[in-house]
């Protein structure tokens, strides 16, 4: 099976639709909206974790890999979901959080109880001296990456929250557990797997980070990671020819991504990387926000597109996910040109070489939350950042601005179905506030307007299925030095595609050798004209197509 014509839709289940009126989204809520997703035309739904969890990190702290959290529903609900998806030719992608478990997981509890078998499932080390952790690594959510356990006079590693203990992948029993978990869900009909921070599983020793950074050079793309992935592939998902896998990679290099997702590597089908979503980080710091650096963004797209294609490796194509602010607020203009910039961003990403992902609500133009009080926030990373940034001397006003720009909660507000009280997400106060702009931005409005963003996404998905050049064409950068336009060509022996996007609210022009035998496949203004001396209006974007024979 080829995955090259597929498009994935991501659902953060807690925020999609609440069918049982408790303020939390659930599986029955998803089932109620499958017709909507079928209409959009997607092939896979990636669900953020729905397994049992104390919920300290939105389900990425798994306490039982084989049982669904009752807040989402029962195994019968899941089986119904699976049947209803199959009827609509939609496959299910599950999120496998294998770098760490919740400290509530039975394995960790057994470890704490002193069982040496389970203690070796985790990474326990002696401190440097009393009260001093084994090394200077920092948790990605702030503070030291080690937690002291008095009973052992040892510390356990947690690269994320203190309740997310890192697993010891050098232990073959741990690796076998992971294979069994995947096979458990495969038996239940799951064909897609997203692997959370999978490039962090192999640690390169436990020395101090000499640069006093966070320690990432010791665990990113570590020495055995490729070996572990090949082993996992051989004994689990690789047995399924229909499947689609994607690794979520933190700060991975291009060469490692070639290995993770090369067609002949026998590891994964594709990779998520985040380099292009750090172009608005000042000095590479998430909470130090700057305007996005367009030249860097273009350069990153061009380098990664050409670098991966050269070695037949495959990227996931995305602007949004549950960890990122909304792209319309970040790279577009939600105030003055929401429709034009939303369509432009969609076109720019969907016509590239790779597998497009749409994060729920992106297709209707959802924006950042614009929360202005701390009590609106729910995410552990944001709440920690608030404290740490104040301690570091940032003013309260600037901290709130930083959260407004980069908090993960921007992506996690409830799906906006219509303009009623809770946007028809629920009939109860939701676990996190609905964005007040649901009175204008919602599914109902989108479906009623043939010119809406929803139908633009629907068309982009249909085009990918129709044109081989979108699925497989070679990517060639165009207008590389243009200060406002991101443009590229895709080509096969028979077909050529030219994609032109103005990333700004100001008009601009360009020159390219375009003849009139191009057709316009999709655009975001009604009266687009083709010319070698092109003129673009604010956020104007179009795709030109030409058959060579
Ligand atoms: O995220 C991995 C990760 O390193 C970051 O994207 C992280 O979310 C953070 O925003 C950095 O600023 C994955 C999941 O997608 C995320 O939701 C989890 O919190 C994390 O792993 C831990 O499982």
Coordinates of C-alpha atoms and ligand atoms in Angstrom, one line a residue:
X1 CA 0.0 0.0 0.0
X2 CA 1.1 3.4 -0.7
X3 CA 0.6 6.1 1.9
X4 CA 1.5 8.9 -0.5
X5 CA -2.1 9.9 -1.4
X6 CA -3.2 9.8 2.3
X7 CA -4.1 12.7 4.5
X8 CA -4.4 12.4 8.3
X9 CA -6.7 14.4 10.6
X10 CA -5.7 14.8 14.2
X11 CA -8.2 14.7 17.0
X12 CA -7.4 15.8 20.6
X13 CA -10.2 13.6 22.0
X14 CA -10.7 15.7 25.2
X15 CA -11.7 18.7 23.1
X16 CA -13.5 17.3 20.0
X17 CA -17.1 16.6 21.1
X18 CA -18.6 15.7 24.5
X19 CA -21.5 13.2 24.0
X20 CA -22.2 12.4 27.6
X21 CA -22.3 16.0 29.0
X22 CA -19.4 15.9 31.5
X23 CA -17.4 18.7 29.8
X24 CA -14.9 16.3 28.3
X25 CA -14.8 15.0 24.8
X26 CA -15.3 11.3 24.2
X27 CA -15.5 8.5 21.7
X28 CA -19.2 8.8 21.1
X29 CA -18.7 12.4 20.3
X30 CA -16.2 11.4 17.6
X31 CA -18.6 8.9 16.2
X32 CA -21.3 11.6 16.0
X33 CA -19.0 13.6 13.7
X34 CA -17.6 11.0 11.4
X35 CA -19.8 12.1 8.5
X36 CA -18.2 15.5 8.8
X37 CA -14.7 13.9 8.5
X38 CA -15.8 11.7 5.6
X39 CA -17.0 14.9 3.8
X40 CA -13.6 16.5 4.3
X41 CA -12.1 13.5 2.7
X42 CA -9.4 12.4 5.1
X43 CA -8.0 8.8 5.3
X44 CA -6.7 8.5 8.9
X45 CA -7.6 9.9 12.3
X46 CA -4.8 10.2 14.7
X47 CA -6.1 10.2 18.2
X48 CA -4.0 11.6 21.0
X49 CA -3.7 9.0 23.8
X50 CA -7.1 7.7 25.1
X51 CA -5.6 5.1 27.5
X52 CA -5.8 5.2 31.3
X53 CA -3.9 8.1 32.7
X54 CA -3.9 10.5 35.7
X55 CA -4.0 13.2 33.0
X56 CA -1.0 15.3 34.3
X57 CA 0.1 15.7 30.7
X58 CA -3.1 15.2 28.7
X59 CA -2.8 11.4 28.5
X60 CA 1.0 11.4 27.6
X61 CA 1.4 10.0 31.1
X62 CA 0.1 6.5 30.4
X63 CA -0.9 4.3 33.4
X64 CA -2.2 1.4 31.4
X65 CA -1.4 0.9 27.7
X66 CA -4.2 -1.6 27.1
X67 CA -7.2 0.0 28.7
X68 CA -9.2 3.0 27.6
X69 CA -9.6 5.8 30.1
X70 CA -13.3 5.8 31.1
X71 CA -13.5 9.5 30.5
X72 CA -13.4 8.6 26.7
X73 CA -15.6 5.5 26.8
X74 CA -15.4 1.7 26.9
X75 CA -13.8 -0.9 24.7
X76 CA -17.3 -1.4 23.1
X77 CA -17.4 2.3 22.2
X78 CA -13.9 1.9 20.6
X79 CA -15.1 -1.1 18.6
X80 CA -18.1 0.8 17.4
X81 CA -15.8 3.7 16.4
X82 CA -13.6 1.3 14.6
X83 CA -16.6 -0.2 12.6
X84 CA -18.0 3.3 11.9
X85 CA -14.6 4.5 10.6
X86 CA -14.2 1.4 8.4
X87 CA -17.6 2.1 6.8
X88 CA -16.2 5.4 5.7
X89 CA -12.8 4.1 4.7
X90 CA -11.1 5.9 7.5
X91 CA -8.3 4.2 9.4
X92 CA -7.3 4.8 13.0
X93 CA -3.9 5.9 14.1
X94 CA -3.0 5.5 17.8
X95 CA -0.5 7.4 19.8
X96 CA 2.2 5.2 21.4
X97 CA 3.9 6.9 24.3
X98 CA 6.9 4.7 24.7
X99 CA 9.7 6.9 26.0
X100 CA 8.1 7.0 29.5
X101 CA 5.1 5.8 31.5
X102 CA 3.1 7.5 34.2
X103 CA 4.5 7.0 37.7
X104 CA 1.0 5.6 38.3
X105 CA 1.7 2.7 35.9
X106 CA 1.8 -0.7 37.6
X107 CA 5.4 -1.2 36.5
X108 CA 6.6 1.9 38.2
X109 CA 4.6 1.1 41.3
X110 CA 6.2 -2.4 41.4
X111 CA 9.6 -0.7 41.0
X112 CA 8.9 1.6 43.9
X113 CA 7.8 -1.4 46.0
X114 CA 11.4 -2.7 45.4
X115 CA 10.8 -5.4 42.8
X116 CA 14.2 -5.5 40.9
X117 CA 12.6 -6.8 37.7
X118 CA 10.4 -3.7 37.3
X119 CA 13.0 -1.4 38.8
X120 CA 15.1 -2.2 35.7
X121 CA 12.2 -1.0 33.5
X122 CA 13.2 2.5 34.5
X123 CA 16.4 4.6 34.8
X124 CA 17.4 4.8 38.5
X125 CA 20.8 6.3 39.3
X126 CA 22.8 7.3 42.4
X127 CA 23.1 11.1 43.0
X128 CA 26.5 12.9 42.7
X129 CA 26.4 13.6 46.4
X130 CA 23.6 13.9 49.0
X131 CA 20.8 16.0 47.6
X132 CA 22.5 16.4 44.2
X133 CA 21.0 14.6 41.1
X134 CA 23.1 12.3 39.0
X135 CA 23.7 15.0 36.3
X136 CA 22.6 18.5 35.3
X137 CA 20.0 17.5 32.7
X138 CA 16.8 19.6 32.7
X139 CA 13.2 18.4 32.2
X140 CA 11.5 19.7 29.1
X141 CA 8.8 21.1 31.3
X142 CA 11.3 22.9 33.5
X143 CA 13.4 22.0 36.5
X144 CA 15.8 19.0 37.0
X145 CA 15.1 15.9 35.0
X146 CA 15.6 13.7 38.1
X147 CA 13.5 12.9 41.1
X148 CA 14.8 11.5 44.3
X149 CA 13.4 8.3 45.8
X150 CA 14.4 8.1 49.5
X151 CA 13.8 4.4 49.9
X152 CA 16.6 3.6 47.4
X153 CA 18.7 6.7 47.9
X154 CA 18.5 7.0 44.1
X155 CA 17.0 9.2 41.5
X156 CA 14.8 8.3 38.5
X157 CA 15.0 10.1 35.1
X158 CA 12.0 12.0 33.8
X159 CA 12.7 14.0 30.6
X160 CA 9.2 15.4 30.9
X161 CA 7.0 15.9 33.9
X162 CA 8.0 14.4 37.3
X163 CA 5.1 11.9 36.9
X164 CA 6.5 10.7 33.5
X165 CA 9.3 8.3 34.3
X166 CA 11.6 7.4 31.4
X167 CA 11.7 3.7 30.4
X168 CA 15.0 1.8 30.1
X169 CA 15.1 0.6 26.5
X170 CA 18.3 -1.3 27.0
X171 CA 16.2 -3.8 28.9
X172 CA 14.9 -6.4 26.3
X173 CA 11.8 -7.0 28.5
X174 CA 10.8 -3.4 28.0
X175 CA 11.2 -3.7 24.3
X176 CA 9.1 -6.8 24.2
X177 CA 6.4 -5.1 26.2
X178 CA 6.3 -2.4 23.6
X179 CA 5.9 -4.9 20.8
X180 CA 3.1 -6.6 22.6
X181 CA 1.2 -3.4 23.2
X182 CA 1.4 -2.5 19.5
X183 CA 0.2 -6.0 18.6
X184 CA -2.7 -5.7 21.1
X185 CA -4.0 -2.6 19.3
X186 CA -3.3 -4.1 15.9
X187 CA -5.6 -7.0 16.9
X188 CA -8.2 -4.4 17.6
X189 CA -8.0 -3.1 14.1
X190 CA -5.6 -0.1 14.6
X191 CA -3.4 0.3 11.4
X192 CA -1.6 3.5 12.1
X193 CA 0.8 4.4 14.9
X194 CA 2.4 7.7 15.9
X195 CA 5.3 7.2 18.2
X196 CA 5.7 10.0 20.8
X197 CA 9.3 11.4 21.1
X198 CA 10.6 8.1 19.8
X199 CA 14.1 9.5 19.1
X200 CA 14.7 10.0 22.8
X201 CA 14.6 6.3 23.8
X202 CA 18.3 5.5 23.6
X203 CA 20.5 7.4 26.1
X204 CA 24.1 8.1 25.3
X205 CA 25.5 7.8 28.8
X206 CA 24.5 10.0 31.8
X207 CA 27.3 12.5 32.0
X208 CA 26.8 16.2 32.8
X209 CA 26.0 18.3 29.8
X210 CA 29.2 20.3 29.5
X211 CA 27.5 23.2 27.9
X212 CA 25.1 23.4 30.8
X213 CA 22.3 23.1 28.3
X214 CA 19.4 20.7 29.0
X215 CA 21.3 17.5 28.2
X216 CA 19.6 16.8 24.9
X217 CA 22.8 15.8 23.1
X218 CA 22.9 12.8 25.4
X219 CA 19.5 11.4 24.5
X220 CA 18.5 12.8 21.1
X221 CA 18.9 10.3 18.2
X222 CA 20.9 8.1 20.7
X223 CA 23.3 5.2 19.8
X224 CA 20.8 2.3 19.6
X225 CA 17.6 4.1 18.5
X226 CA 17.7 2.8 14.9
X227 CA 18.4 -0.8 16.1
X228 CA 15.4 -0.6 18.5
X229 CA 13.1 0.8 15.8
X230 CA 14.0 -1.9 13.4
X231 CA 13.4 -4.5 16.0
X232 CA 10.0 -3.0 16.9
X233 CA 9.1 -2.9 13.2
X234 CA 10.0 -6.5 12.6
X235 CA 7.9 -7.8 15.5
X236 CA 4.9 -5.5 15.4
X237 CA 3.7 -2.9 12.9
X238 CA 6.0 -4.1 10.2
X239 CA 3.8 -7.2 9.9
X240 CA 1.0 -5.0 8.6
X241 CA 1.4 -4.1 5.0
X242 CA -1.5 -1.6 5.2
X243 CA -0.2 0.4 8.1
X244 CA 1.1 4.0 8.4
X245 CA 3.7 5.0 11.0
X246 CA 5.1 8.3 12.0
X247 CA 7.8 9.1 14.6
X248 CA 7.5 12.3 16.6
X249 CA 11.1 13.5 16.8
X250 CA 12.5 16.1 19.1
X251 CA 15.3 18.1 17.5
X252 CA 16.3 15.2 15.2
X253 CA 18.9 15.8 12.5
X254 CA 18.2 15.3 8.8
X255 CA 20.6 12.3 8.5
X256 CA 18.8 10.5 11.3
X257 CA 15.4 11.3 9.7
X258 CA 16.6 9.7 6.5
X259 CA 17.3 6.6 8.5
X260 CA 14.1 6.7 10.5
X261 CA 11.9 7.1 7.4
X262 CA 13.9 5.9 4.4
X263 CA 11.9 3.6 2.2
X264 CA 14.5 0.9 2.7
X265 CA 15.2 1.4 6.4
X266 CA 12.5 -0.8 7.9
X267 CA 11.9 1.7 10.6
X268 CA 9.0 4.1 10.2
X269 CA 7.1 5.5 7.2
X270 CA 7.5 9.1 8.1
X271 CA 8.7 11.7 10.5
X272 CA 7.4 14.7 12.4
X273 CA 10.1 17.4 13.0
X274 CA 9.7 20.8 14.5
X275 CA 12.5 22.9 13.1
X276 CA 10.1 24.9 11.0
X277 CA 8.0 25.7 14.1
X278 CA 10.8 27.3 16.0
X279 CA 11.2 30.2 13.6
X280 CA 9.4 32.5 16.0
X281 CA 11.5 31.5 19.0
X282 CA 14.0 34.2 19.9
X283 CA 17.5 32.7 20.6
X284 CA 15.8 29.2 20.3
X285 CA 13.8 29.8 23.5
X286 CA 10.2 28.9 23.3
X287 CA 9.0 31.5 25.7
X288 CA 11.0 34.3 24.1
X289 CA 8.7 35.2 21.2
X290 CA 9.6 37.1 18.1
X291 CA 7.9 37.6 14.7
X292 CA 8.5 34.6 12.5
X293 CA 11.7 34.6 10.4
X294 CA 10.4 34.0 6.9
X295 CA 13.8 33.5 5.3
X296 CA 14.6 30.8 7.9
X297 CA 11.2 29.1 7.4
X298 CA 11.7 28.9 3.6
X299 CA 15.2 27.7 4.0
X300 CA 14.1 25.0 6.4
X301 CA 11.3 23.8 4.1
X302 CA 13.7 23.7 1.1
X303 CA 16.5 21.9 2.9
X304 CA 14.2 19.3 4.5
X305 CA 12.1 18.7 1.4
X306 CA 15.1 18.2 -0.9
X307 CA 17.2 16.4 1.7
X308 CA 14.6 13.8 2.5
X309 CA 13.6 13.2 -1.1
X310 CA 17.1 12.5 -2.1
X311 CA 17.1 9.5 0.1
X312 CA 13.5 8.5 -0.4
X313 CA 12.6 9.5 3.2
X314 CA 9.2 11.0 4.1
X315 CA 8.1 13.9 6.2
X316 CA 4.8 14.6 7.9
X317 CA 3.5 18.0 6.6
X318 CA 1.9 20.2 9.2
X319 CA 1.5 23.6 10.7
X320 CA -0.6 22.6 13.7
X321 CA -0.9 19.9 16.4
X322 CA -1.9 19.7 20.0
X323 CA 1.5 21.1 21.1
X324 CA 1.6 24.1 18.9
X325 CA -0.2 27.5 18.8
X326 CA -2.7 27.9 15.9
X327 CA -1.0 28.6 12.6
X328 CA -3.6 31.2 11.5
X329 CA -2.6 33.4 14.5
X330 CA 1.1 32.6 14.1
X331 CA 1.9 32.8 10.4
X332 CA -1.3 34.3 9.0
X333 CA -3.5 37.3 9.8
X334 CA -6.5 36.2 11.8
X335 CA -7.8 39.8 11.9
X336 CA -7.6 41.3 8.4
X337 CA -7.1 38.3 6.1
X338 CA -8.3 35.1 7.9
X339 CA -9.7 33.4 4.8
X340 CA -6.9 34.4 2.4
X341 CA -4.1 33.6 4.8
X342 CA -5.7 30.4 6.1
X343 CA -6.1 29.2 2.5
X344 CA -2.6 30.2 1.6
X345 CA -1.1 28.3 4.6
X346 CA -3.1 25.3 3.7
X347 CA -2.0 25.3 0.1
X348 CA 1.7 25.9 0.9
X349 CA 1.8 22.8 3.2
X350 CA -0.5 20.4 1.3
X351 CA 1.3 20.7 -2.1
X352 CA 4.6 19.6 -0.6
X353 CA 6.1 16.1 -0.7
X354 CA 5.0 14.1 2.3
X355 CA 1.9 13.2 4.3
X356 CA -0.3 16.2 5.3
X357 CA -1.8 16.4 8.8
X358 CA -4.8 18.6 9.6
X359 CA -5.3 19.4 13.3
X360 CA -8.9 19.6 14.3
X361 CA -10.3 23.1 13.8
X362 CA -7.5 24.1 11.4
X363 CA -9.9 23.4 8.5
X364 CA -12.4 26.0 9.8
X365 CA -10.0 28.7 10.7
X366 CA -9.7 28.3 14.5
X367 CA -7.3 30.7 16.2
X368 CA -5.3 31.0 19.3
X369 CA -7.2 31.1 22.6
X370 CA -6.2 34.6 23.6
X371 CA -6.6 33.7 27.3
X372 CA -5.8 36.7 29.5
X373 CA -5.7 35.1 33.0
X374 CA -3.6 32.3 34.3
X375 CA -6.7 30.4 35.6
X376 CA -7.8 29.8 32.0
X377 CA -4.7 27.7 31.4
X378 CA -4.6 23.9 32.0
X379 CA -1.4 22.7 30.5
X380 CA 1.4 21.5 32.8
X381 CA 4.1 23.0 30.5
X382 CA 2.4 26.5 30.6
X383 CA 1.7 26.4 34.3
X384 CA 5.4 25.5 35.0
X385 CA 6.6 28.1 32.5
X386 CA 4.6 30.8 34.3
X387 CA 6.4 30.2 37.6
X388 CA 9.9 29.7 36.0
X389 CA 9.7 32.8 33.8
X390 CA 8.6 35.0 36.7
X391 CA 11.5 33.6 38.8
X392 CA 13.9 34.4 35.9
X393 CA 12.7 38.0 36.1
X394 CA 10.3 38.3 33.2
X395 CA 7.5 40.7 34.0
X396 CA 4.0 39.3 34.5
X397 CA 2.8 41.1 31.5
X398 CA 5.4 39.6 29.3
X399 CA 4.8 36.1 30.7
X400 CA 1.2 36.4 29.8
X401 CA 2.1 37.5 26.3
X402 CA 4.5 34.6 25.9
X403 CA 1.7 32.1 27.0
X404 CA -0.8 33.8 24.6
X405 CA 1.7 33.3 21.8
X406 CA 3.1 29.8 22.5
X407 CA 1.0 27.9 25.1
X408 CA -0.1 24.5 24.0
X409 CA -3.5 25.3 25.3
X410 CA -4.0 27.5 22.2
X411 CA -4.6 24.3 20.3
X412 CA -6.6 22.6 23.0
X413 CA -9.8 24.7 23.3
X414 CA -12.9 22.9 22.3
X415 CA -13.8 22.3 18.6
X416 CA -16.2 25.0 17.4
X417 CA -19.2 23.3 15.9
X418 CA -21.6 26.3 15.9
X419 CA -22.3 29.6 17.5
X420 CA -24.3 28.3 20.5
X421 CA -23.2 28.6 24.2
X422 CA -20.5 25.9 24.3
X423 CA -20.2 25.8 20.5
X424 CA -22.1 22.4 20.6
X425 CA -18.9 20.9 21.9
X426 CA -20.9 20.1 25.0
X427 CA -24.0 21.2 26.9
X428 CA -21.9 21.5 30.1
X429 CA -19.0 23.9 31.1
X430 CA -16.0 22.4 29.2
X431 CA -12.8 21.4 30.9
X432 CA -11.1 24.4 29.2
X433 CA -12.9 27.5 27.9
X434 CA -14.4 27.7 24.4
X435 CA -12.9 30.5 22.3
X436 CA -15.5 33.3 22.2
X437 CA -14.9 33.7 18.5
X438 CA -17.0 30.6 17.9
X439 CA -19.9 33.0 17.2
X440 CA -18.2 33.5 13.8
X441 CA -15.7 30.8 13.4
X442 CA -17.4 27.4 13.4
X443 CA -18.2 24.3 11.4
X444 CA -21.8 25.3 10.6
X445 CA -20.7 28.6 9.0
X446 CA -18.0 26.9 7.0
X447 CA -20.3 24.2 5.6
X448 CA -22.9 26.8 4.5
X449 CA -20.4 28.9 2.6
X450 CA -19.0 27.4 -0.7
X451 CA -16.0 29.8 -0.5
X452 CA -15.1 28.7 3.0
X453 CA -11.7 27.4 4.3
X454 CA -13.3 24.0 4.9
X455 CA -14.0 23.5 1.1
X456 CA -10.5 24.7 0.3
X457 CA -9.1 21.9 2.5
X458 CA -11.5 19.5 1.0
X459 CA -10.3 20.4 -2.5
X460 CA -6.6 20.1 -1.5
X461 CA -7.2 16.6 -0.2
X462 CA -9.1 15.7 -3.4
X463 CA -6.2 17.1 -5.6
X464 CA -3.7 14.9 -3.7
X465 CA -5.7 11.8 -4.6
X466 CA -6.1 12.9 -8.2
X467 CA -2.6 14.0 -9.2
X468 CA 0.4 11.7 -9.1
X469 CA 2.7 14.7 -9.1
X470 CA 1.3 15.8 -5.7
X471 CA 2.0 12.4 -4.3
X472 CA 5.4 11.7 -5.8
X473 CA 6.7 14.6 -7.7
X474 CA 10.2 15.9 -7.2
X475 CA 10.4 19.0 -5.1
X476 CA 12.3 22.0 -6.6
X477 CA 12.6 25.3 -4.7
X478 CA 11.7 28.4 -6.7
X479 CA 12.3 32.1 -6.0
X480 CA 14.6 31.2 -3.1
X481 CA 15.6 34.7 -2.3
X482 CA 12.2 36.4 -2.6
X483 CA 11.5 38.2 0.7
X484 CA 7.7 37.6 0.6
X485 CA 7.0 34.6 -1.6
X486 CA 7.4 30.9 -0.8
X487 CA 7.3 29.0 -4.1
X488 CA 8.2 25.6 -5.4
X489 CA 7.8 23.2 -8.3
X490 CA 6.8 19.6 -8.1
X491 CA 7.5 17.4 -11.2
X492 CA 7.4 13.9 -12.6
X493 CA 8.3 12.9 -16.2
X494 CA 4.7 13.7 -17.3
X495 CA 3.5 16.4 -15.0
X496 CA 4.5 19.7 -13.5
X497 CA 3.1 21.7 -10.6
X498 CA 4.0 25.2 -9.6
X499 CA 2.9 26.5 -6.1
X500 CA 3.2 30.2 -5.3
X501 CA 2.4 31.7 -1.9
X502 CA 2.6 35.3 -0.7
X503 CA 3.2 35.1 3.0
X504 CA 2.4 38.7 3.7
X505 CA -0.5 41.2 3.8
X506 CA 1.3 43.4 1.3
X507 CA 1.2 43.0 -2.5
X508 CA 4.3 41.8 -4.2
X509 CA 5.5 40.7 -7.6
X510 CA 7.8 38.1 -9.1
X511 CA 9.0 36.8 -12.4
X512 CA 9.0 33.2 -13.5
X513 CA 9.0 31.7 -17.0
X514 CA 5.3 30.8 -17.1
X515 CA 3.5 30.1 -20.4
X516 CA -0.3 30.0 -20.8
X517 CA -0.4 26.3 -21.0
X518 CA -0.8 26.1 -17.3
X519 CA -4.1 25.4 -15.6
X520 CA -5.0 26.8 -12.2
X521 CA -5.8 23.9 -9.9
X522 CA -6.6 25.9 -6.8
X523 CA -6.3 29.5 -5.6
X524 CA -7.5 31.8 -2.9
X525 CA -8.8 34.7 -5.0
X526 CA -11.5 34.4 -7.6
X527 CA -9.9 36.1 -10.5
X528 CA -6.4 34.8 -10.6
X529 CA -4.3 35.4 -13.7
X530 CA -1.2 33.7 -14.9
X531 CA 1.7 35.7 -16.1
X532 CA 5.5 35.5 -16.1
X533 CA 5.6 38.9 -14.5
X534 CA 3.3 37.9 -11.7
X535 CA 1.6 40.2 -9.3
X536 CA 0.3 38.9 -6.0
X537 CA -2.3 40.4 -3.7
X538 CA -2.2 40.0 0.1
X539 CA -1.6 36.4 1.0
X540 CA -2.5 35.4 -2.6
X541 CA -1.7 31.8 -3.3
X542 CA -2.3 29.5 -6.3
X543 CA -1.2 26.2 -7.8
X544 CA -0.5 25.8 -11.5
X545 CA -0.5 22.5 -13.4
X546 CA 0.8 21.4 -16.7
X547 CA 1.0 18.0 -18.5
X548 CA 4.1 17.7 -20.4
X549 CA 2.9 15.3 -23.2
Ligands
LIG1 O1 5.9 16.2 22.7 C1 7.3 16.3 22.5 C2 8.0 17.6 22.7 O2 9.2 17.5 22.9 C3 7.4 18.9 22.6 O3 6.7 19.1 21.4 C4 6.6 19.3 23.9 O4 5.3 19.1 23.7 C5 6.8 20.7 24.4 O5 5.8 21.5 23.8 C6 8.1 21.3 24.1 O6 7.9 22.7 24.3 C7 5.3 15.0 22.9 C8 3.8 15.2 22.9 O7 3.3 15.6 21.7 C9 3.4 16.1 24.0 O8 2.1 16.4 24.1 C10 3.9 15.5 25.3 O9 3.7 16.4 26.4 C11 5.3 15.1 25.3 O10 5.7 14.4 24.1 C12 5.6 14.1 26.4 O11 5.0 12.8 26.2

